[in-house]
Coordinates of C-alpha atoms in Angstrom, one line a residue:
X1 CA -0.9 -10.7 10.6
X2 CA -0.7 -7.6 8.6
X3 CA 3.1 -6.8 10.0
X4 CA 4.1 -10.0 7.8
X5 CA 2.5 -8.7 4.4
X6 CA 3.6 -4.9 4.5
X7 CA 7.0 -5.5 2.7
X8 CA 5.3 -8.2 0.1
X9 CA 5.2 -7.2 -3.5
X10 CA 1.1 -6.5 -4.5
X11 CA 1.4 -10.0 -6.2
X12 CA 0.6 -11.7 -2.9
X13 CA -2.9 -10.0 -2.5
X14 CA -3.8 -12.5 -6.2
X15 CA -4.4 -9.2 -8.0
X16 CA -4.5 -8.8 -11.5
X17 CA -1.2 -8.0 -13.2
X18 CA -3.0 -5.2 -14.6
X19 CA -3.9 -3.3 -11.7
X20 CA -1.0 -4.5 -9.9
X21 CA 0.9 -2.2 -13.2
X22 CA -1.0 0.4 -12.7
X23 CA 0.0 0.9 -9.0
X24 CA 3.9 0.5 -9.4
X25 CA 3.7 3.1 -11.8
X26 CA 2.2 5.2 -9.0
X27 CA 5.1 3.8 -6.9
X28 CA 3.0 1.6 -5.5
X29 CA 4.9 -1.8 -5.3
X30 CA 4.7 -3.5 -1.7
X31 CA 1.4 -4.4 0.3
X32 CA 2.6 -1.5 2.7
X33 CA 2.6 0.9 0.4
X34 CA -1.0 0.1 -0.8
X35 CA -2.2 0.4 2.7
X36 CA -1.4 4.2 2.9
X37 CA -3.8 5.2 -0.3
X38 CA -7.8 5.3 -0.1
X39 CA -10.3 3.7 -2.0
X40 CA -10.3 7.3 -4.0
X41 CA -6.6 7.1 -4.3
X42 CA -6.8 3.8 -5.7
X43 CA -10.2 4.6 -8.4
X44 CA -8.5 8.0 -9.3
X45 CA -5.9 5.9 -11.3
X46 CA -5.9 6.1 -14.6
X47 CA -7.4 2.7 -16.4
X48 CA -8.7 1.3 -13.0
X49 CA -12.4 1.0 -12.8
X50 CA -14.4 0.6 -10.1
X51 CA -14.8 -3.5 -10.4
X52 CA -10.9 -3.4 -9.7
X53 CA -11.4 -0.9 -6.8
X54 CA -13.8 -3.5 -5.6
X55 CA -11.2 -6.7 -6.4
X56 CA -9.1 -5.4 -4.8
X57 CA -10.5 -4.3 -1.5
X58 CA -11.8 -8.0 -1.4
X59 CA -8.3 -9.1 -2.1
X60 CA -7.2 -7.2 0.9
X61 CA -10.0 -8.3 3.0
X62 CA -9.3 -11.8 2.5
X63 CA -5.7 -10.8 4.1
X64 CA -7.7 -8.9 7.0
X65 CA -6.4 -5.7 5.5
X66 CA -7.7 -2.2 4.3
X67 CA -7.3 0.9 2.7
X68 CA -6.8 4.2 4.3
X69 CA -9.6 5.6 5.1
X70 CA -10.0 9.0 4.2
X71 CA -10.0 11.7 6.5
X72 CA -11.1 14.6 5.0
X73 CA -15.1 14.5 4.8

């Protein structure tokens, strides 16, 4: 279940190493941490498109994960 992934490095979701870059130099580095930003969060990063957003939601999905979902509409 998701309990098990929340301390694994981003590299467990298969993502690319570019995105996965991105993120730990947003202090983004474990599965956990990933899980507490939204889909904005995520597309706001500099260099991360939206077909990355997308790869890596359906990365997460695969692991019956998602991101935050934002709150504030």
């Amino acid at each position: 279940g998701a309990g098990t992934l929340m301390g694994e490095p981003l590299a467990i979701l298969g993502l690319t190493g570019s995105i996965v870059s991105k993120l730990e130099d947003e202090g983004v580095r474990t599965v956990g941490d990933l899980l507490k930003k939204t889909k904005d969060d995520v597309a706001g990063l500099k260099g991360v498109g939206a077909r990355a957003v997308d790869g890596l939601v359906e990365a997460l999905k695969k692991h019956e994960l998602t991101l935050s979902e934002d709150t504030e509409e």
